[in-house]
Amino acid sequence: MTISDIPSRLNITAKFSNFLVWEEKQNYITVSWQKDVKLVKNIVDHQLVNLDENQCFIYWLNRINSDVLAKSHLIAYLDWNCYWVVKNFFDNNNIYVKNISEVEKYLKAFNILRDTVTNSDKLIKEFSKFNPTISHINTYSQRWLKNVIRDGIYQEYGIGKYTFWGLLKNSTKTNLEIALKNQGYSQEYISIFVLLLQCFQQVYNGVKTKEKGGKLVNPTPENIKEILNLYQSLPETNLSMVTLKNEVNISPKFFETAMKKCHDSLTNYKKIQRPSAYSYHLPMQSENNDANENNTLTLETVLFRKKQEELKAKIDELKAKEADSLFGLLDKQEVNLILVKNLQTIKNNDYKKSQLLALNYGLGLKQSTIAELLNSQQSKVSREKTKITGAILKTFVREVQTRLQQKENIKEELKVKIQSLISPELNSVKNSIEHWLNNCYEKPFYLKLQDIFLGLESEQKTLVILKYGGDYQLVNEKHIGLNNKEIALRFNLTEIEVDEKLANVKKILKVNLITYVNNKYKINIAYDNQQIDNFLEQWFYQAPYGSLNS
């Protein structure tokens, strides 16, 4: 055992005024409560002693920007959950890091959570979604903190998506551009690095990237060769970049060096996004000290804020440039109409292409699975998808250029720019189009699932709504519903019975959805397909339970 137990706080005053104190003693951590008498007095003054936890938490959340002690009350309450989330995380996950002791990992984990719960913006953003009629603040906050600790620890120690190749695989174009700029690279080199990364992502996403244990594998020499061939085939219209591209030998060695520079830049960028927990000084106060002191600022905090201001200026600069791109200059409705027209042409003229787009962008099936369903080869499916999206991009850009040239309120220099878009800008447009295709093809399947859901028995629907939350606006991030124990109490069931009933509901939805897709597209998706399970889980988090329960 690495960490001591702690007693529960017995009343509402203690829960919103007592903080955890963590102390390292050799290979063991002792944890105890420390009372802040200033917070105790504040709760009494506001006459909150008879409120329940939900009411008291919402009360202070609503005053976080107007009451100097409000955030401290929220931090005090969340300390209990921080303790249990850290303890349970390491009890259930074997996180081995060379030369890092168990005690260091526990302290690092608590610091990650403390960084989060001391951030007012994050508290407001997260708990503004909290609905006290369908969940308890204790349950809701624990689920949120579980996500925070998992992501934070993985990032801190380079695990999962934060391994070398994992970080690159999951990076976005915008983040990489900002990170490289922050390191002082020229625009020409940034363009080359970004394109190389996008080529890597395109190839890497199409191959088996995980070993049996879930570890990301390195790209093979064959993968790197394919990446470089893809890069060399990209058209370049920016003269300075063409010159640099001709001067630089884009070899496997250069690729590895470029990826190392990208990784280091992204890592440094992430470090300045989150300060150390030690930069926060909570307004702790003992019984012998009644001084009304504000939180103090450390040198680390000041330096961090200065760095954040510089970073914000760079982000604003990048956003200003994006405003001059195709999507920034056109009305959203115009963009939508152009894309709908393009897509309708494909639907009317080529059924096979419609199948491919629906299965890939709609259901999220892998290209290997689509190849089996369409009696084709994965390489052929990959080429066909690239060809389709390329054709949509080409037609879209041509149509947009024509429309923008006809607009009178656009400066002449922008008209010239519009007619000679460089590859990074085209890739940005391509990414936006693919995002649009995802939304477009997911919608019919989501609507079908809603129809199936409405046909369920009342108890089955209620179980799902309680489990997944019922917040109409919540989008694909976190559970906010009840846990199985809470659901079991409501229905007078055991937790195992709750699991069985939920599994049965999922099976009904899955079987009906697969039958619908098989009939519609004349294919034969197996009823045990794991990718459909993933799609269903995604829908559970996004479903508009507010309207489905009416």
Coordinates of C-alpha atoms in Angstrom, one line a residue:
M1 CA 0.0 0.0 0.0
T2 CA 1.5 3.4 -1.1
I3 CA -1.1 5.8 0.3
S4 CA -2.9 6.1 3.6
D5 CA -6.7 6.0 4.0
I6 CA -8.7 9.1 4.8
P7 CA -11.9 9.4 6.8
S8 CA -15.0 10.9 5.2
R9 CA -16.0 14.4 5.9
L10 CA -19.2 14.3 7.9
N11 CA -21.2 17.4 7.0
I12 CA -21.6 20.0 4.3
T13 CA -19.4 22.5 6.1
A14 CA -16.5 20.1 6.3
K15 CA -16.9 19.0 2.7
F16 CA -16.5 22.6 1.4
S17 CA -13.9 23.9 3.8
N18 CA -11.4 21.0 4.5
F19 CA -8.4 20.5 2.1
L20 CA -6.2 17.4 1.7
V21 CA -2.6 17.6 2.8
W22 CA -0.3 15.1 1.2
E23 CA 3.0 14.2 2.9
E24 CA 5.8 11.9 1.6
K25 CA 7.3 9.7 4.2
Q26 CA 10.0 7.4 2.7
N27 CA 8.1 5.1 0.4
Y28 CA 4.6 6.0 1.7
I29 CA 2.2 8.9 1.4
T30 CA 0.1 10.1 4.4
V31 CA -3.0 12.1 3.7
S32 CA -4.9 14.1 6.2
W33 CA -7.6 16.9 6.3
Q34 CA -6.7 20.5 7.1
K35 CA -9.5 22.9 7.9
D36 CA -9.6 26.4 6.5
V37 CA -11.5 28.5 9.2
K38 CA -12.0 31.3 6.7
L39 CA -14.0 29.0 4.5
V40 CA -16.0 27.6 7.5
K41 CA -17.0 31.1 8.4
N42 CA -17.9 31.9 4.8
I43 CA -20.3 28.9 4.6
V44 CA -22.0 30.0 7.9
D45 CA -22.2 33.6 6.8
H46 CA -24.0 32.5 3.5
Q47 CA -26.3 30.2 5.5
L48 CA -25.5 27.1 3.5
V49 CA -25.2 24.5 6.2
N50 CA -28.6 23.0 5.4
L51 CA -28.1 22.6 1.6
D52 CA -27.2 19.3 0.0
E53 CA -24.0 18.8 -2.0
N54 CA -25.5 19.5 -5.4
Q55 CA -27.0 22.7 -4.2
C56 CA -23.9 23.9 -2.4
F57 CA -21.6 23.1 -5.3
I58 CA -23.9 24.9 -7.8
Y59 CA -24.1 27.9 -5.4
W60 CA -20.4 28.4 -5.4
L61 CA -19.9 27.6 -9.1
N62 CA -22.3 30.5 -9.9
R63 CA -20.2 32.8 -7.8
I64 CA -16.8 31.7 -9.0
N65 CA -16.1 35.1 -10.7
S66 CA -17.7 37.3 -8.1
D67 CA -16.7 35.8 -4.7
V68 CA -13.0 35.5 -3.9
L69 CA -13.5 32.4 -1.9
A70 CA -15.9 30.5 -4.2
K71 CA -13.3 28.6 -6.1
S72 CA -11.6 27.6 -2.9
H73 CA -14.9 26.0 -1.7
L74 CA -15.1 24.0 -5.0
I75 CA -11.5 22.9 -4.7
A76 CA -12.0 21.7 -1.1
Y77 CA -15.1 19.7 -2.2
L78 CA -13.2 18.1 -5.2
D79 CA -10.2 17.1 -3.0
W80 CA -12.1 14.0 -1.8
N81 CA -12.7 12.8 -5.4
C82 CA -9.1 13.7 -6.4
Y83 CA -7.9 11.3 -3.7
W84 CA -10.1 8.4 -4.7
V85 CA -9.5 8.9 -8.5
V86 CA -5.8 8.8 -8.0
K87 CA -6.0 5.8 -5.6
N88 CA -8.3 3.8 -7.9
F89 CA -6.4 4.7 -11.0
F90 CA -3.1 3.1 -9.7
D91 CA -5.0 0.2 -8.1
N92 CA -6.5 -0.6 -11.5
N93 CA -3.7 0.3 -13.9
N94 CA -0.1 -1.0 -13.8
I95 CA 1.8 2.1 -14.9
Y96 CA 5.5 1.3 -15.0
V97 CA 7.9 4.2 -15.6
K98 CA 11.7 3.6 -15.4
N99 CA 13.4 5.4 -12.4
I100 CA 10.0 6.8 -11.1
S101 CA 8.9 5.5 -7.7
E102 CA 5.3 4.7 -6.8
V103 CA 5.2 7.7 -4.5
E104 CA 6.4 10.1 -7.2
K105 CA 3.6 8.8 -9.5
Y106 CA 0.9 9.4 -6.9
L107 CA 2.2 12.9 -6.2
K108 CA 2.4 13.7 -9.9
A109 CA -1.1 12.4 -10.4
F110 CA -2.5 14.5 -7.6
N111 CA -0.7 17.6 -9.0
I112 CA -2.3 17.0 -12.4
L113 CA -5.7 17.0 -10.9
R114 CA -4.9 20.0 -8.7
D115 CA -3.9 21.9 -11.8
T116 CA -7.2 21.2 -13.3
V117 CA -9.5 21.9 -10.4
T118 CA -7.8 25.2 -9.7
N119 CA -8.5 26.4 -13.2
S120 CA -11.7 28.5 -13.0
D121 CA -12.4 28.3 -16.8
K122 CA -12.2 24.5 -16.7
L123 CA -14.5 24.3 -13.7
I124 CA -17.1 26.5 -15.4
K125 CA -16.8 24.7 -18.7
E126 CA -17.2 21.3 -17.2
F127 CA -19.8 21.8 -14.5
S128 CA -22.0 24.1 -16.5
K129 CA -23.1 20.8 -18.1
F130 CA -24.0 19.2 -14.8
N131 CA -27.7 18.4 -14.4
P132 CA -28.6 17.8 -10.7
T133 CA -31.9 16.2 -11.6
I134 CA -30.2 13.2 -13.3
S135 CA -26.9 12.9 -11.5
H136 CA -25.1 13.6 -8.2
I137 CA -22.1 16.0 -8.2
N138 CA -19.9 13.3 -6.5
T139 CA -20.6 10.8 -9.3
Y140 CA -20.3 13.4 -12.1
S141 CA -17.0 15.0 -10.8
Q142 CA -15.4 11.6 -10.3
R143 CA -16.1 10.6 -13.9
W144 CA -14.7 13.9 -15.2
L145 CA -11.5 13.5 -13.0
K146 CA -11.0 9.9 -14.2
N147 CA -10.7 11.2 -17.8
V148 CA -8.4 14.0 -16.6
I149 CA -6.1 11.7 -14.7
R150 CA -5.9 9.1 -17.4
D151 CA -5.0 11.6 -20.1
G152 CA -2.7 13.5 -17.8
I153 CA -0.7 10.5 -16.6
Y154 CA -0.4 9.1 -20.2
Q155 CA 0.8 12.5 -21.4
E156 CA 3.2 13.0 -18.5
Y157 CA 4.9 9.6 -19.0
G158 CA 4.5 9.2 -22.8
I159 CA 2.0 6.3 -22.7
G160 CA -0.6 5.4 -25.3
K161 CA -1.4 8.2 -27.7
Y162 CA 1.4 10.2 -26.1
T163 CA 4.2 7.9 -27.1
F164 CA 6.6 9.3 -29.8
W165 CA 4.5 8.0 -32.7
G166 CA 1.2 8.2 -30.8
L167 CA 1.7 12.0 -30.3
L168 CA 2.5 12.5 -33.9
K169 CA -0.4 10.3 -35.1
N170 CA -2.9 12.3 -33.0
S171 CA -1.6 15.8 -33.6
T172 CA -3.6 18.3 -35.6
K173 CA -2.2 20.6 -38.3
T174 CA -3.0 23.7 -36.4
N175 CA -1.3 22.5 -33.2
L176 CA 1.8 21.5 -35.1
E177 CA 2.0 24.8 -36.9
I178 CA 1.8 26.7 -33.6
A179 CA 4.3 24.4 -31.9
L180 CA 6.8 24.8 -34.8
K181 CA 6.4 28.5 -34.9
N182 CA 6.9 28.6 -31.1
Q183 CA 10.3 26.9 -31.7
G184 CA 11.3 29.5 -34.3
Y185 CA 11.2 27.4 -37.6
S186 CA 10.8 29.3 -40.9
Q187 CA 7.5 29.1 -42.7
E188 CA 9.1 27.1 -45.5
Y189 CA 10.3 24.4 -43.1
I190 CA 7.0 24.4 -41.2
S191 CA 5.1 23.7 -44.5
I192 CA 7.4 20.8 -45.3
F193 CA 7.2 19.3 -41.8
V194 CA 3.4 19.7 -41.7
L195 CA 3.0 18.0 -45.1
L196 CA 5.3 15.2 -44.1
L197 CA 3.3 14.7 -40.9
Q198 CA 0.0 14.6 -42.8
C199 CA 1.5 12.0 -45.3
F200 CA 2.6 10.0 -42.3
Q201 CA -0.8 10.2 -40.7
Q202 CA -2.5 9.1 -43.9
V203 CA -0.3 6.1 -44.4
Y204 CA -0.1 5.2 -40.7
N205 CA -3.8 5.2 -40.2
G206 CA -4.2 2.7 -43.1
V207 CA -1.9 0.0 -41.6
K208 CA -1.8 -2.1 -38.5
T209 CA -0.4 0.2 -35.9
K210 CA -0.7 -1.7 -32.6
E211 CA 0.9 -4.7 -31.2
K212 CA -1.1 -7.3 -29.2
G213 CA -0.5 -5.3 -25.9
G214 CA -1.9 -2.1 -27.4
K215 CA 1.6 -0.5 -28.0
L216 CA 2.0 1.6 -31.1
V217 CA 4.5 0.1 -33.5
N218 CA 7.1 2.2 -35.4
P219 CA 6.5 2.7 -39.1
T220 CA 8.4 0.1 -41.2
P221 CA 10.9 1.1 -43.9
E222 CA 8.1 0.2 -46.4
N223 CA 5.8 2.6 -44.6
I224 CA 8.4 5.4 -44.7
K225 CA 9.0 4.8 -48.4
E226 CA 5.2 5.0 -49.0
I227 CA 5.1 8.2 -47.0
L228 CA 7.9 9.8 -49.0
N229 CA 6.4 8.8 -52.3
L230 CA 3.1 10.3 -51.2
Y231 CA 4.9 13.5 -50.2
Q232 CA 6.8 13.7 -53.5
S233 CA 3.6 13.3 -55.5
L234 CA 1.9 16.4 -53.8
P235 CA 1.7 19.5 -56.1
E236 CA 3.5 22.6 -54.9
T237 CA 2.6 26.1 -56.1
N238 CA 4.5 28.1 -53.4
L239 CA 7.8 29.1 -55.2
S240 CA 9.8 29.5 -52.0
M241 CA 8.7 26.1 -50.9
V242 CA 9.5 24.5 -54.2
T243 CA 13.0 25.9 -54.1
L244 CA 13.5 24.6 -50.5
K245 CA 12.0 21.2 -51.4
N246 CA 14.5 20.9 -54.3
E247 CA 17.4 21.9 -52.0
V248 CA 16.5 19.5 -49.3
N249 CA 17.0 15.7 -49.8
I250 CA 13.7 14.3 -48.5
S251 CA 15.2 10.9 -47.5
P252 CA 14.2 8.4 -44.8
K253 CA 16.8 10.0 -42.6
F254 CA 15.3 13.5 -43.2
F255 CA 11.9 12.1 -42.4
E256 CA 13.0 10.7 -39.1
T257 CA 14.8 14.0 -38.2
A258 CA 11.7 16.0 -39.2
M259 CA 9.4 13.8 -37.1
K260 CA 11.8 14.2 -34.1
K261 CA 11.6 18.0 -34.5
C262 CA 7.8 17.8 -34.8
H263 CA 7.6 15.6 -31.7
D264 CA 10.0 17.9 -29.6
S265 CA 8.1 21.0 -30.7
L266 CA 4.7 19.4 -29.8
T267 CA 6.1 18.3 -26.4
N268 CA 7.4 21.7 -25.6
Y269 CA 4.2 23.3 -26.7
K270 CA 2.2 21.1 -24.4
K271 CA 4.4 21.9 -21.4
I272 CA 3.7 25.6 -21.6
Q273 CA -0.1 24.9 -21.9
R274 CA -0.2 23.5 -18.3
P275 CA 1.8 25.0 -15.3
S276 CA 3.0 22.8 -12.5
A277 CA 0.6 22.4 -9.6
Y278 CA 3.3 23.9 -7.3
S279 CA 2.6 27.3 -8.9
Y280 CA -0.8 27.4 -7.1
H281 CA -1.0 28.7 -3.5
L282 CA -4.4 27.9 -2.0
P283 CA -5.8 30.3 0.6
M284 CA -5.1 27.9 3.5
Q285 CA -5.5 29.3 6.9
S286 CA -5.1 27.7 10.3
E287 CA -7.1 28.5 13.5
N288 CA -4.3 30.7 14.7
N289 CA -4.2 32.9 11.6
D290 CA -7.1 35.1 10.6
A291 CA -5.2 37.2 8.0
N292 CA -7.3 37.8 5.0
E293 CA -4.6 37.1 2.4
N294 CA -5.2 36.7 -1.3
N295 CA -3.6 33.9 -3.3
T296 CA 0.1 34.7 -3.9
L297 CA 1.8 34.6 -7.3
T298 CA 5.0 32.7 -7.8
L299 CA 7.7 33.5 -10.3
E300 CA 6.7 30.3 -12.2
T301 CA 3.1 31.6 -12.5
V302 CA 4.3 35.0 -13.8
L303 CA 6.6 33.4 -16.4
F304 CA 3.8 31.0 -17.4
R305 CA 1.3 33.8 -17.9
K306 CA 3.8 35.7 -20.0
K307 CA 4.4 32.7 -22.1
Q308 CA 0.6 32.2 -22.5
E309 CA 0.2 35.8 -23.7
E310 CA 2.9 35.2 -26.3
L311 CA 1.2 32.0 -27.4
K312 CA -2.2 33.6 -27.5
A313 CA -0.8 36.3 -29.9
K314 CA 0.5 33.6 -32.2
I315 CA -2.8 31.8 -32.1
D316 CA -4.7 35.0 -32.9
E317 CA -2.2 35.6 -35.8
L318 CA -2.9 32.1 -37.2
K319 CA -6.7 32.6 -36.8
A320 CA -6.5 35.9 -38.7
K321 CA -4.8 34.1 -41.6
E322 CA -7.4 31.3 -41.6
A323 CA -10.1 34.0 -41.8
D324 CA -8.7 34.8 -45.3
S325 CA -9.0 31.2 -46.5
L326 CA -11.8 29.8 -48.6
F327 CA -14.0 28.9 -45.5
G328 CA -13.3 32.3 -43.9
L329 CA -14.5 34.2 -47.0
L330 CA -17.6 32.2 -47.9
D331 CA -20.9 32.1 -46.1
K332 CA -21.4 28.7 -44.3
Q333 CA -24.7 28.2 -46.1
E334 CA -23.0 28.7 -49.5
V335 CA -20.3 26.2 -48.5
N336 CA -22.9 23.7 -47.5
L337 CA -24.9 24.1 -50.8
I338 CA -21.8 23.6 -52.9
L339 CA -20.8 20.4 -51.0
V340 CA -24.4 19.0 -51.1
K341 CA -24.5 19.6 -54.9
N342 CA -21.1 17.7 -55.3
L343 CA -22.3 14.8 -53.1
Q344 CA -25.6 14.5 -54.9
T345 CA -23.7 14.1 -58.2
I346 CA -21.8 11.2 -56.7
K347 CA -24.9 9.6 -55.3
N348 CA -26.8 9.8 -58.6
N349 CA -23.9 8.5 -60.8
D350 CA -22.0 6.0 -58.8
Y351 CA -23.6 3.6 -56.3
K352 CA -20.2 2.0 -55.3
K353 CA -18.8 5.3 -54.3
S354 CA -21.8 6.1 -52.2
Q355 CA -21.4 2.8 -50.5
L356 CA -17.8 3.5 -49.7
L357 CA -18.4 7.0 -48.3
A358 CA -21.3 5.8 -46.2
L359 CA -19.5 2.9 -44.7
N360 CA -16.3 4.9 -44.0
Y361 CA -17.5 8.4 -43.1
G362 CA -20.9 7.3 -41.7
L363 CA -20.2 4.1 -39.7
G364 CA -16.5 4.6 -39.3
L365 CA -15.6 1.2 -40.7
K366 CA -12.0 0.5 -41.4
Q367 CA -10.8 0.3 -45.1
S368 CA -9.9 -3.4 -44.6
T369 CA -13.5 -4.1 -43.5
I370 CA -15.0 -2.1 -46.3
A371 CA -12.8 -4.0 -48.8
E372 CA -14.2 -7.4 -47.5
L373 CA -17.8 -6.1 -47.7
L374 CA -17.4 -4.8 -51.2
N375 CA -15.3 -7.8 -52.5
S376 CA -12.4 -5.6 -53.1
Q377 CA -8.8 -5.0 -51.9
Q378 CA -7.8 -2.5 -49.1
S379 CA -5.3 -0.7 -51.4
K380 CA -8.1 -0.3 -54.0
V381 CA -10.5 1.1 -51.4
S382 CA -7.9 3.5 -50.2
R383 CA -7.1 4.7 -53.7
E384 CA -10.8 5.1 -54.5
K385 CA -11.4 7.1 -51.3
T386 CA -8.5 9.4 -52.1
K387 CA -9.8 9.8 -55.6
I388 CA -13.3 10.6 -54.5
T389 CA -12.2 13.2 -51.8
G390 CA -9.7 14.6 -54.3
A391 CA -12.5 15.1 -56.9
I392 CA -14.8 16.7 -54.4
L393 CA -11.9 19.0 -53.3
K394 CA -11.1 20.0 -56.9
T395 CA -14.7 20.7 -57.8
F396 CA -15.3 22.5 -54.6
V397 CA -12.3 24.8 -54.9
R398 CA -13.1 25.6 -58.5
E399 CA -16.7 26.5 -57.6
V400 CA -15.6 28.6 -54.6
Q401 CA -12.9 30.4 -56.6
T402 CA -15.5 31.3 -59.3
R403 CA -18.0 32.6 -56.7
L404 CA -15.4 34.6 -54.7
Q405 CA -14.0 36.2 -57.9
Q406 CA -17.5 37.6 -58.5
K407 CA -17.8 39.1 -55.0
E408 CA -17.2 42.9 -55.1
N409 CA -16.2 43.3 -51.4
I410 CA -13.0 41.2 -51.6
K411 CA -9.7 42.9 -52.0
E412 CA -7.7 42.3 -55.2
E413 CA -4.8 40.7 -53.4
L414 CA -7.1 38.1 -51.9
K415 CA -8.6 37.4 -55.3
V416 CA -5.0 36.6 -56.5
K417 CA -4.4 34.5 -53.5
I418 CA -7.6 32.5 -54.0
Q419 CA -6.5 31.6 -57.6
S420 CA -3.2 30.3 -56.4
L421 CA -3.8 28.3 -53.2
I422 CA -0.8 26.5 -51.8
S423 CA -0.8 22.9 -50.5
P424 CA -1.1 23.7 -46.8
E425 CA -4.3 25.8 -47.5
L426 CA -5.7 23.0 -49.7
N427 CA -5.0 20.5 -47.0
S428 CA -6.9 22.7 -44.6
V429 CA -9.9 22.8 -46.9
K430 CA -9.6 19.0 -47.5
N431 CA -9.8 18.4 -43.7
S432 CA -12.8 20.6 -43.4
I433 CA -14.5 18.7 -46.2
E434 CA -13.8 15.4 -44.6
H435 CA -15.3 16.7 -41.3
W436 CA -18.4 17.8 -43.3
L437 CA -18.6 14.3 -44.9
N438 CA -18.5 12.7 -41.4
N439 CA -21.4 14.8 -40.2
C440 CA -23.3 14.2 -43.4
Y441 CA -23.1 10.4 -43.5
E442 CA -23.4 9.9 -39.7
K443 CA -26.7 11.7 -39.5
P444 CA -28.9 9.0 -41.3
F445 CA -27.5 6.3 -39.1
Y446 CA -28.0 8.3 -36.0
L447 CA -31.7 9.0 -37.0
K448 CA -32.2 5.2 -37.6
L449 CA -30.8 4.5 -34.1
Q450 CA -33.2 7.0 -32.7
D451 CA -36.1 5.3 -34.4
I452 CA -35.0 1.9 -33.0
F453 CA -34.5 3.4 -29.6
L454 CA -38.1 4.8 -29.6
G455 CA -39.4 1.3 -30.2
L456 CA -37.8 0.0 -27.0
E457 CA -39.8 -0.8 -23.9
S458 CA -40.1 2.1 -21.4
E459 CA -37.8 0.5 -18.8
Q460 CA -35.1 -0.2 -21.4
K461 CA -35.2 3.5 -22.6
T462 CA -35.0 4.7 -19.0
L463 CA -32.0 2.5 -18.2
V464 CA -30.0 4.0 -21.2
I465 CA -31.0 7.6 -20.3
L466 CA -30.0 7.2 -16.7
K467 CA -26.7 5.5 -17.7
Y468 CA -25.6 7.9 -20.4
G469 CA -26.9 11.2 -19.0
G470 CA -29.8 12.7 -20.8
D471 CA -28.2 16.0 -21.6
Y472 CA -29.4 17.0 -25.1
Q473 CA -26.5 19.4 -25.6
L474 CA -23.7 17.0 -24.4
V475 CA -21.5 16.0 -27.3
N476 CA -19.3 12.8 -27.1
E477 CA -17.1 13.5 -24.2
K478 CA -18.1 12.1 -20.9
H479 CA -20.7 10.1 -18.9
I480 CA -22.8 12.4 -16.8
G481 CA -25.4 9.8 -15.8
L482 CA -25.7 7.4 -12.9
N483 CA -23.4 4.5 -12.2
N484 CA -24.8 0.9 -12.1
K485 CA -25.1 1.0 -8.3
E486 CA -27.4 4.0 -8.4
I487 CA -29.4 2.6 -11.3
A488 CA -29.8 -0.7 -9.4
L489 CA -31.2 1.1 -6.4
R490 CA -33.8 2.8 -8.5
F491 CA -35.0 -0.4 -10.2
N492 CA -34.5 -2.7 -7.2
L493 CA -32.0 -4.7 -9.2
T494 CA -28.5 -6.0 -8.7
E495 CA -25.6 -4.4 -10.5
I496 CA -25.1 -7.5 -12.6
E497 CA -28.8 -7.4 -13.7
V498 CA -28.3 -3.8 -14.7
D499 CA -25.3 -4.8 -16.8
E500 CA -27.3 -7.6 -18.4
K501 CA -30.3 -5.3 -19.2
L502 CA -28.0 -2.7 -20.8
A503 CA -26.2 -5.3 -22.8
N504 CA -29.5 -6.6 -24.1
V505 CA -30.5 -3.1 -25.2
K506 CA -27.2 -2.6 -27.0
K507 CA -27.7 -6.0 -28.7
I508 CA -31.2 -4.9 -29.9
L509 CA -29.9 -1.7 -31.3
K510 CA -26.8 -3.3 -32.9
V511 CA -28.8 -6.1 -34.6
N512 CA -31.4 -3.7 -36.0
L513 CA -28.8 -1.2 -37.2
I514 CA -26.7 -3.9 -39.0
T515 CA -29.9 -5.4 -40.6
Y516 CA -30.8 -1.9 -41.8
V517 CA -27.3 -1.2 -43.3
N518 CA -27.1 -4.7 -44.9
N519 CA -30.4 -4.3 -46.6
K520 CA -29.8 -0.7 -47.7
Y521 CA -26.4 -1.2 -49.1
K522 CA -26.7 -4.9 -50.1
I523 CA -23.8 -6.0 -48.0
N524 CA -23.2 -8.5 -45.2
I525 CA -21.8 -6.9 -42.1
A526 CA -21.3 -9.6 -39.4
Y527 CA -23.4 -9.2 -36.3
D528 CA -20.4 -9.5 -34.0
N529 CA -18.6 -6.6 -35.8
Q530 CA -16.7 -4.6 -33.1
Q531 CA -16.6 -1.4 -35.2
I532 CA -20.3 -1.2 -35.0
D533 CA -20.1 -1.5 -31.2
N534 CA -17.8 1.6 -31.3
F535 CA -20.2 3.5 -33.5
L536 CA -23.1 2.6 -31.1
E537 CA -21.1 3.7 -28.1
Q538 CA -20.4 7.0 -29.9
W539 CA -24.2 7.4 -30.5
F540 CA -25.0 6.7 -26.8
Y541 CA -22.9 9.7 -25.8
Q542 CA -24.4 12.0 -28.4
A543 CA -28.1 10.9 -28.5
P544 CA -30.6 13.7 -27.9
Y545 CA -32.2 12.1 -24.8
G546 CA -34.1 15.2 -24.0
S547 CA -36.3 14.7 -27.1
L548 CA -36.2 10.9 -27.0
N549 CA -37.7 10.9 -23.5
S550 CA -40.6 13.2 -24.3

